[in-house]
Backbone atoms as SQL, in Angstrom:
CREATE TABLE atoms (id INTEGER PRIMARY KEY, chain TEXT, resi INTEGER, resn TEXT, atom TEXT, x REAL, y REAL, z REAL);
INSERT INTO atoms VALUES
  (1, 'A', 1, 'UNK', 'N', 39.626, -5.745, 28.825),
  (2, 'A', 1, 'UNK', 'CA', 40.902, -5.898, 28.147),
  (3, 'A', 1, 'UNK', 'C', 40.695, -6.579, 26.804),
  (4, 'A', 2, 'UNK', 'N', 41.356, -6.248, 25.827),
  (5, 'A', 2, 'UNK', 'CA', 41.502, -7.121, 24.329),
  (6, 'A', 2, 'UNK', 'C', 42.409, -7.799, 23.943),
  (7, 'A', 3, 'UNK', 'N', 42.496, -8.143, 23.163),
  (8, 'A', 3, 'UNK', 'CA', 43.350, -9.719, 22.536),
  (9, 'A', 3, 'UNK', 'C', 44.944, -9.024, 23.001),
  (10, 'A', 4, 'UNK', 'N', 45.446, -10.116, 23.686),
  (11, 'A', 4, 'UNK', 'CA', 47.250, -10.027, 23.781),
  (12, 'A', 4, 'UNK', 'C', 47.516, -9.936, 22.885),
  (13, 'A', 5, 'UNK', 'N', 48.466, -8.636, 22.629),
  (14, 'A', 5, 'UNK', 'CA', 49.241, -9.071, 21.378),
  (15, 'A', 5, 'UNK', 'C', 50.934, -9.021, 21.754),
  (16, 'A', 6, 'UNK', 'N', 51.631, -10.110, 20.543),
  (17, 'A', 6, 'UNK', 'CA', 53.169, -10.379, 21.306),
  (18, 'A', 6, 'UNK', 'C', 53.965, -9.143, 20.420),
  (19, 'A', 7, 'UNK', 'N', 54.617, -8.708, 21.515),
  (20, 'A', 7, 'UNK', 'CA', 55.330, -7.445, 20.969),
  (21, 'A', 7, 'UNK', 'C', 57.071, -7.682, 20.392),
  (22, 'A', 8, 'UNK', 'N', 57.902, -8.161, 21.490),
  (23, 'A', 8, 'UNK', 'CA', 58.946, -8.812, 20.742),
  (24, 'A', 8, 'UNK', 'C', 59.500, -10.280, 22.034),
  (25, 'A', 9, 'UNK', 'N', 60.353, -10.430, 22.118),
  (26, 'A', 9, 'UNK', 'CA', 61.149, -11.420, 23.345),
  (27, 'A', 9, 'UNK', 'C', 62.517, -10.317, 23.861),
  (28, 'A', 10, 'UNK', 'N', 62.087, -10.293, 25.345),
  (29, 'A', 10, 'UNK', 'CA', 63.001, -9.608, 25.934),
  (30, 'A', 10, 'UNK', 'C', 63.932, -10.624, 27.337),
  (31, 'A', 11, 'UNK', 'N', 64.910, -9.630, 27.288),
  (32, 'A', 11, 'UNK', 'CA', 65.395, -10.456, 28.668),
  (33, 'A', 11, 'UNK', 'C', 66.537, -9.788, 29.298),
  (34, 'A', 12, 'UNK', 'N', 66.940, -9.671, 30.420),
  (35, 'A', 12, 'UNK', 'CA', 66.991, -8.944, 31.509),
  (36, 'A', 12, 'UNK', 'C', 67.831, -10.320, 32.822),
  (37, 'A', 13, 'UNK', 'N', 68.778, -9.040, 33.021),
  (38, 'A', 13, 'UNK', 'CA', 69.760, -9.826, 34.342),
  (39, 'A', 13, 'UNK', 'C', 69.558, -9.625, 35.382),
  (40, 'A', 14, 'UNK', 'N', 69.031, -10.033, 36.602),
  (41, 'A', 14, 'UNK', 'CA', 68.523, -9.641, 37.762),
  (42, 'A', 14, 'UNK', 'C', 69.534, -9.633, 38.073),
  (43, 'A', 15, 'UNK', 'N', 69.552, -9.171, 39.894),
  (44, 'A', 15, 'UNK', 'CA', 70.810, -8.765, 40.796),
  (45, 'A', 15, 'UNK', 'C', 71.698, -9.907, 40.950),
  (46, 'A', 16, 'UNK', 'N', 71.471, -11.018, 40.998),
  (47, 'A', 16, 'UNK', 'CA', 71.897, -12.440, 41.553),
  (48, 'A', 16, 'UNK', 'C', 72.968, -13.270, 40.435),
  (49, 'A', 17, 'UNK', 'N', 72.197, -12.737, 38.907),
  (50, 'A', 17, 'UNK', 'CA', 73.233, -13.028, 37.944),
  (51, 'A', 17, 'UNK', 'C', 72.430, -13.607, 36.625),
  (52, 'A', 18, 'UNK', 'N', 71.009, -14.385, 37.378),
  (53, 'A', 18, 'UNK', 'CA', 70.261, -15.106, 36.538),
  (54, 'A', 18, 'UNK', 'C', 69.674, -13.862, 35.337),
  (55, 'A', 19, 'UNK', 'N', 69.795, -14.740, 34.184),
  (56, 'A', 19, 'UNK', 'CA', 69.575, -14.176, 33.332),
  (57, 'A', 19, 'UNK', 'C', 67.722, -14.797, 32.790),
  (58, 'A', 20, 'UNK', 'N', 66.868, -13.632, 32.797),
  (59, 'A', 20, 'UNK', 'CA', 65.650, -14.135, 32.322),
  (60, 'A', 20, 'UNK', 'C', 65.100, -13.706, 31.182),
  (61, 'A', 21, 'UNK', 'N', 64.557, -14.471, 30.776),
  (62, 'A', 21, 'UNK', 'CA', 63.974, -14.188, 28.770),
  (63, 'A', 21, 'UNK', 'C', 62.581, -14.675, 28.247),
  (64, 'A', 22, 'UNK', 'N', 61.756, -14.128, 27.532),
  (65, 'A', 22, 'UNK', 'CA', 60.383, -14.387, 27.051),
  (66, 'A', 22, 'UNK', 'C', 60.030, -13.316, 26.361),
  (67, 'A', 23, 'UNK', 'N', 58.602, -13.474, 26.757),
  (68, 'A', 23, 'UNK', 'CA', 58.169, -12.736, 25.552),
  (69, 'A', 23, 'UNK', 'C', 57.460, -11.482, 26.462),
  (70, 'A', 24, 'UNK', 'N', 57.203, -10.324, 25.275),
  (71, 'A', 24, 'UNK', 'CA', 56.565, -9.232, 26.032),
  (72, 'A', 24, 'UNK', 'C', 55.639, -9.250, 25.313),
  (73, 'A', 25, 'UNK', 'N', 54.076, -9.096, 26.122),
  (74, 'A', 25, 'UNK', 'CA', 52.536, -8.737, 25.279),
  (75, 'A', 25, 'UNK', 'C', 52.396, -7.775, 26.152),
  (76, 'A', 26, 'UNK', 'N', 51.170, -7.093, 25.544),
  (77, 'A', 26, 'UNK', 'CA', 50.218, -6.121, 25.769),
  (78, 'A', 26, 'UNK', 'C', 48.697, -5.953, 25.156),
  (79, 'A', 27, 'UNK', 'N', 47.948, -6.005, 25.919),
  (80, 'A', 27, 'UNK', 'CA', 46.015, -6.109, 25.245),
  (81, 'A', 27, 'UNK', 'C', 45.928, -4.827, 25.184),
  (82, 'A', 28, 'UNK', 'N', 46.361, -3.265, 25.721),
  (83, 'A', 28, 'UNK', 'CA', 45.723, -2.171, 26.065),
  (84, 'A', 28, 'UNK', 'C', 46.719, -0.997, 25.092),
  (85, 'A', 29, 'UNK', 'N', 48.279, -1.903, 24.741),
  (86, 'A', 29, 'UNK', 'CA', 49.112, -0.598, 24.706),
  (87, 'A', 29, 'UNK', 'C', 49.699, 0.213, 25.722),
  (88, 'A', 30, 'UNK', 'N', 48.922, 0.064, 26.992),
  (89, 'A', 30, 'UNK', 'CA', 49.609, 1.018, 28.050),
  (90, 'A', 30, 'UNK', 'C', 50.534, 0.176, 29.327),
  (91, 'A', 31, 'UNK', 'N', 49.507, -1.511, 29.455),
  (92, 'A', 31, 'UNK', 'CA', 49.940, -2.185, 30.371),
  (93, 'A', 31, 'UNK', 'C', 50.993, -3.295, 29.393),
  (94, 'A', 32, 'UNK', 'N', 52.191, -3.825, 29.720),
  (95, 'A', 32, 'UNK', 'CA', 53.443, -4.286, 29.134),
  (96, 'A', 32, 'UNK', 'C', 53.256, -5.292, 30.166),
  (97, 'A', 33, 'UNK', 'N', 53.411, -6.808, 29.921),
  (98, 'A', 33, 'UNK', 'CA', 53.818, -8.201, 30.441),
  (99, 'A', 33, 'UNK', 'C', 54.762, -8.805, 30.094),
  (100, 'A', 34, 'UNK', 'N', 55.724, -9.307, 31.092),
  (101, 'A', 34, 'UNK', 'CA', 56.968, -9.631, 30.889),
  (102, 'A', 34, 'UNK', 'C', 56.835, -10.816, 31.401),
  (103, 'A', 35, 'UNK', 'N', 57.161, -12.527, 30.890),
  (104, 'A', 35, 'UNK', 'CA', 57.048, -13.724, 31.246),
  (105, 'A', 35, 'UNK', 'C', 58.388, -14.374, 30.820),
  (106, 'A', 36, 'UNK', 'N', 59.516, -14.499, 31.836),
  (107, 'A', 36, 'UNK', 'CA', 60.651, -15.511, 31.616),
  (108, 'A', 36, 'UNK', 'C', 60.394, -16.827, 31.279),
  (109, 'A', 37, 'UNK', 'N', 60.165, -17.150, 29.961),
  (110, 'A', 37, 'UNK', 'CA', 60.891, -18.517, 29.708),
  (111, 'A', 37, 'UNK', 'C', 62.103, -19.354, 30.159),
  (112, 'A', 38, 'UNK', 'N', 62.742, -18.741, 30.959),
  (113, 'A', 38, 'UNK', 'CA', 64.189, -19.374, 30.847),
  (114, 'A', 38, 'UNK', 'C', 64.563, -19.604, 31.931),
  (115, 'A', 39, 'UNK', 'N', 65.520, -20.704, 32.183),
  (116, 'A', 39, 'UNK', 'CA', 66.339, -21.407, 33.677),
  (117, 'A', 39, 'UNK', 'C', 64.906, -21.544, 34.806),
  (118, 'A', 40, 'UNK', 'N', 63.676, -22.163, 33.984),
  (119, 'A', 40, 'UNK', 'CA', 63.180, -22.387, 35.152),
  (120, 'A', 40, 'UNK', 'C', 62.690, -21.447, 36.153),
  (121, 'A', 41, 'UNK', 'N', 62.910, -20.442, 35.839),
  (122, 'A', 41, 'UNK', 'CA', 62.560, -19.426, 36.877),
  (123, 'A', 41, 'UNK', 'C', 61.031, -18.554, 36.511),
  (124, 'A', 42, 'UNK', 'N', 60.482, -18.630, 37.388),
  (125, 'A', 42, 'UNK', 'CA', 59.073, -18.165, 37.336),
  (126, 'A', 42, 'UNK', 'C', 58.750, -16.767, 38.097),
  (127, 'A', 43, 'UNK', 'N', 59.129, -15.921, 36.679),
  (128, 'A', 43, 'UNK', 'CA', 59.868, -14.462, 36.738),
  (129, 'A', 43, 'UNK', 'C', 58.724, -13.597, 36.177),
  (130, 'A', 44, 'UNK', 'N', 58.039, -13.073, 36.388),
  (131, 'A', 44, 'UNK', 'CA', 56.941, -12.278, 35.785),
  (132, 'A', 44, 'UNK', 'C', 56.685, -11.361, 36.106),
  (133, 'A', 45, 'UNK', 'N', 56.125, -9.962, 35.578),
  (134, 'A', 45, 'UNK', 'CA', 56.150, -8.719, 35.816),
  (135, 'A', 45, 'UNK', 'C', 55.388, -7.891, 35.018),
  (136, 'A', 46, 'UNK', 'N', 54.648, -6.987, 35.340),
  (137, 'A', 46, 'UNK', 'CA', 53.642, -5.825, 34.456),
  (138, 'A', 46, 'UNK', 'C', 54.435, -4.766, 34.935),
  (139, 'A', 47, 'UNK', 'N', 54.923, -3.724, 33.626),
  (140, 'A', 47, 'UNK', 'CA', 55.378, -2.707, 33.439),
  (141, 'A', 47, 'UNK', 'C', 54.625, -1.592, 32.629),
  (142, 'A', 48, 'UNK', 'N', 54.453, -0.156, 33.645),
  (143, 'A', 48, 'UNK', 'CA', 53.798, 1.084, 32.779),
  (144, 'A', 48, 'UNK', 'C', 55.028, 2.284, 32.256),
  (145, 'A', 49, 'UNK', 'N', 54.347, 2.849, 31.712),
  (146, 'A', 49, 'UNK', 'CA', 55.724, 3.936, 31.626),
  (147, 'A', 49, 'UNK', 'C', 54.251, 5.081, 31.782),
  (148, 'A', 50, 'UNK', 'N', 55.292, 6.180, 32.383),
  (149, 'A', 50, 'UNK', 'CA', 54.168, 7.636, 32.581),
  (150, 'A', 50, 'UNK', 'C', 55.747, 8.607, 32.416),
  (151, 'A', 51, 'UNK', 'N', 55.083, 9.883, 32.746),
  (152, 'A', 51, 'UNK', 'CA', 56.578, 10.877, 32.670),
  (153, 'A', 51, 'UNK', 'C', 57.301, 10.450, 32.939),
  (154, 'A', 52, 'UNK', 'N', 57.648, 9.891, 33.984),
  (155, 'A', 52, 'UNK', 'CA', 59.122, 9.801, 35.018),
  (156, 'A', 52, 'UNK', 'C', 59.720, 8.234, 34.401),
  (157, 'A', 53, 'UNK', 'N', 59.324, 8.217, 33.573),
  (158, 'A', 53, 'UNK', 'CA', 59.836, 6.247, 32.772),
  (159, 'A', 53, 'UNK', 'C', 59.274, 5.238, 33.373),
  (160, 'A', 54, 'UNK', 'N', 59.607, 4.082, 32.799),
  (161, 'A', 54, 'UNK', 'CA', 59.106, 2.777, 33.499),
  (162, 'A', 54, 'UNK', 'C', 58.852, 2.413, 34.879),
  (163, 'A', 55, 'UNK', 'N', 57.532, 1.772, 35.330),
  (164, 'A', 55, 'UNK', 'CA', 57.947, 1.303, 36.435),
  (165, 'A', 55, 'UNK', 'C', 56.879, 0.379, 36.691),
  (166, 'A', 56, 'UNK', 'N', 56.912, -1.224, 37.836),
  (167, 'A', 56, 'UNK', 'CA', 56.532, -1.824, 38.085),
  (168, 'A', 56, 'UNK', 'C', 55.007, -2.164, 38.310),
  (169, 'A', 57, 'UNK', 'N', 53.965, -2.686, 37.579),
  (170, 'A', 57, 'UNK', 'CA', 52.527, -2.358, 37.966),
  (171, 'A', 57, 'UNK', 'C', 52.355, -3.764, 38.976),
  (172, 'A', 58, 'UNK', 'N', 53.012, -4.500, 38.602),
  (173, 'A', 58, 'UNK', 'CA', 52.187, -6.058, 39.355),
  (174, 'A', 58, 'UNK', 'C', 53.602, -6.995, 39.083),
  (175, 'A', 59, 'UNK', 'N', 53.396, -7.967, 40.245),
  (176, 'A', 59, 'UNK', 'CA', 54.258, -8.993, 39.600),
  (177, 'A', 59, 'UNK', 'C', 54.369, -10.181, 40.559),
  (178, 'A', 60, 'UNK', 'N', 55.136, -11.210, 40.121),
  (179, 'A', 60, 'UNK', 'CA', 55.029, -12.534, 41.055),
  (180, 'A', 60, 'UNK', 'C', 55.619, -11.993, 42.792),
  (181, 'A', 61, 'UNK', 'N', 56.424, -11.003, 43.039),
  (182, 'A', 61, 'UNK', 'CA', 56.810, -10.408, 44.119),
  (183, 'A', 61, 'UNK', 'C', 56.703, -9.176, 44.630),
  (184, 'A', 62, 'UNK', 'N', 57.164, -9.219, 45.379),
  (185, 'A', 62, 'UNK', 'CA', 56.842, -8.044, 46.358),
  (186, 'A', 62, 'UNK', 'C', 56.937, -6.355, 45.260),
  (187, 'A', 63, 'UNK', 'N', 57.846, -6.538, 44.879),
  (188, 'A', 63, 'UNK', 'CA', 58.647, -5.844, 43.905),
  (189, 'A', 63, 'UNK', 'C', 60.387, -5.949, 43.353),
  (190, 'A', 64, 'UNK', 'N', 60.255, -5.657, 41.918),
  (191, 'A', 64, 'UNK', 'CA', 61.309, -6.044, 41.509),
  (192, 'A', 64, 'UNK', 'C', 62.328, -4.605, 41.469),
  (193, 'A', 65, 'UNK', 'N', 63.941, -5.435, 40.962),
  (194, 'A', 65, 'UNK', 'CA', 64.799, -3.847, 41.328),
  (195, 'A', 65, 'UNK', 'C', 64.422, -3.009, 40.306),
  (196, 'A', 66, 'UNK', 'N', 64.002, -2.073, 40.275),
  (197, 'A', 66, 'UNK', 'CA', 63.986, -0.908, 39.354),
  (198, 'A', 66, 'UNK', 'C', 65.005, -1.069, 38.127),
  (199, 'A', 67, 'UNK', 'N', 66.525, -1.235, 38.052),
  (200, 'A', 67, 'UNK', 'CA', 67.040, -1.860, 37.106),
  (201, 'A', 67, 'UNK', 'C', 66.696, -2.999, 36.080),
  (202, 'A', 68, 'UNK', 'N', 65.742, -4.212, 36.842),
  (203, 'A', 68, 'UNK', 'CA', 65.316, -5.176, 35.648),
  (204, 'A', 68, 'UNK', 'C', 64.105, -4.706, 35.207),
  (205, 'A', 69, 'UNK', 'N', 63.321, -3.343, 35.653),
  (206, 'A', 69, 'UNK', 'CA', 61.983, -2.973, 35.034),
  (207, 'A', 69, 'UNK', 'C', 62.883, -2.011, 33.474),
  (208, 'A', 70, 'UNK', 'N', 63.920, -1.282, 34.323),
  (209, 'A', 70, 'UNK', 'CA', 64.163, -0.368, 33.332),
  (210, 'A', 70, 'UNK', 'C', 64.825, -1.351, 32.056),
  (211, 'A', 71, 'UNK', 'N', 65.780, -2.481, 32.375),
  (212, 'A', 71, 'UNK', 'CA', 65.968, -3.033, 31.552),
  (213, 'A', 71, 'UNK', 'C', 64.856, -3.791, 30.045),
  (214, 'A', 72, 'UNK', 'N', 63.640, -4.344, 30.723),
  (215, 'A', 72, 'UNK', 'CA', 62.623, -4.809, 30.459),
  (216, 'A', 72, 'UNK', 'C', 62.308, -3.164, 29.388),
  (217, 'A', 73, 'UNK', 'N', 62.043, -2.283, 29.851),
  (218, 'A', 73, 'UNK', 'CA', 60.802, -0.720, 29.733),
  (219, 'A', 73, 'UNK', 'C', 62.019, -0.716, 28.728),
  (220, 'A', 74, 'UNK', 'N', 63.522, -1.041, 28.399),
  (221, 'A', 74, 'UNK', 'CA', 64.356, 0.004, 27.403),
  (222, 'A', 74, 'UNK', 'C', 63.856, -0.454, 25.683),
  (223, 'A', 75, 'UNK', 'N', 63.758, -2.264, 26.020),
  (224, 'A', 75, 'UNK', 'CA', 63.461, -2.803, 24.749),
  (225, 'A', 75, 'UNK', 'C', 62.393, -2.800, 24.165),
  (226, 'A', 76, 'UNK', 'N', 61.692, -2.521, 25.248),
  (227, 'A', 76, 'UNK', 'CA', 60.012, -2.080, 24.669),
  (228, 'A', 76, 'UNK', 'C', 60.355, -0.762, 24.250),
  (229, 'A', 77, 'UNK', 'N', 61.048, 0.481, 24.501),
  (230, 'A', 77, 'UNK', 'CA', 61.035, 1.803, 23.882),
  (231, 'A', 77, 'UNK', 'C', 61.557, 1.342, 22.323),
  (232, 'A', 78, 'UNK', 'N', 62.465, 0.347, 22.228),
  (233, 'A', 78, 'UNK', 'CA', 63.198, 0.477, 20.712),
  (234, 'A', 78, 'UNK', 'C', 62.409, -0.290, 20.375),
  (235, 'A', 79, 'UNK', 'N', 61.666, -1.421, 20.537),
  (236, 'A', 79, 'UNK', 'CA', 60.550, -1.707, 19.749),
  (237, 'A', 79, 'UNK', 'C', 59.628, -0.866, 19.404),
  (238, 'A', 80, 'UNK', 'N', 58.951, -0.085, 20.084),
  (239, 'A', 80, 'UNK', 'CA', 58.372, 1.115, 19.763),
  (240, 'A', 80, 'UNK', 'C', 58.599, 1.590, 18.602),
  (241, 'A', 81, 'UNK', 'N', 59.426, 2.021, 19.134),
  (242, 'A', 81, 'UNK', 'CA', 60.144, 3.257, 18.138),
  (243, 'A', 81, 'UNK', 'C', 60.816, 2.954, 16.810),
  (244, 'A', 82, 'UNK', 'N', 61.019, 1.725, 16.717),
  (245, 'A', 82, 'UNK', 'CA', 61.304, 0.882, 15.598),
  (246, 'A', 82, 'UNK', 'C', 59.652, 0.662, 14.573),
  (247, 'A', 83, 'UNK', 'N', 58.629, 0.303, 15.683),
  (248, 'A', 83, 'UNK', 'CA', 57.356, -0.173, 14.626),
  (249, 'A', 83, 'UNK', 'C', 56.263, 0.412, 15.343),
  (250, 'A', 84, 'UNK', 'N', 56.264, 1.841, 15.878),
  (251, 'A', 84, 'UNK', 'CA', 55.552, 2.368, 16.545),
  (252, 'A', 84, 'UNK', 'C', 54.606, 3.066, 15.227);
């Protein structure tokens, strides 16, 4: 893997209400890391995208809802696509 680089700060409402926020890196371009800064909550997640859109590679749990990946995977597309 090569140097993290920080892509923008994203953040995302899980089912419960909590709202989580940080930053998104990536060393490869393909693998996306998502780390909540916020309310204390120790919220973390690796996101890929392939045909079928975003979805979950690794994370502090079992797995997360498909809604906070897609939320996470939308702002990484407009970053993209903004400075792609």
């Amino acid at each position: 893997m090569g140097v993290k680089k920080h892509l923008l700060d994203a953040q995302a409402k899980l089912p419960g209400g909590t709202i989580v926020k940080g930053p998104v890196t990536t060393s490869d371009d393909k693998t996306y890391h998502f780390k909540s800064q916020a309310g204390g909550a120790d919220f973390y997640l690796y996101l890929m995208r392939d045909d079928n859109g975003w979805y979950e590679s690794g994370g502090n749990e079992a797995e997360h809802p498909q809604e906070v990946v897609d939320q996470i995977g939308t702002q990484i597309d407009e970053f993209l696509s903004k400075n792609g």
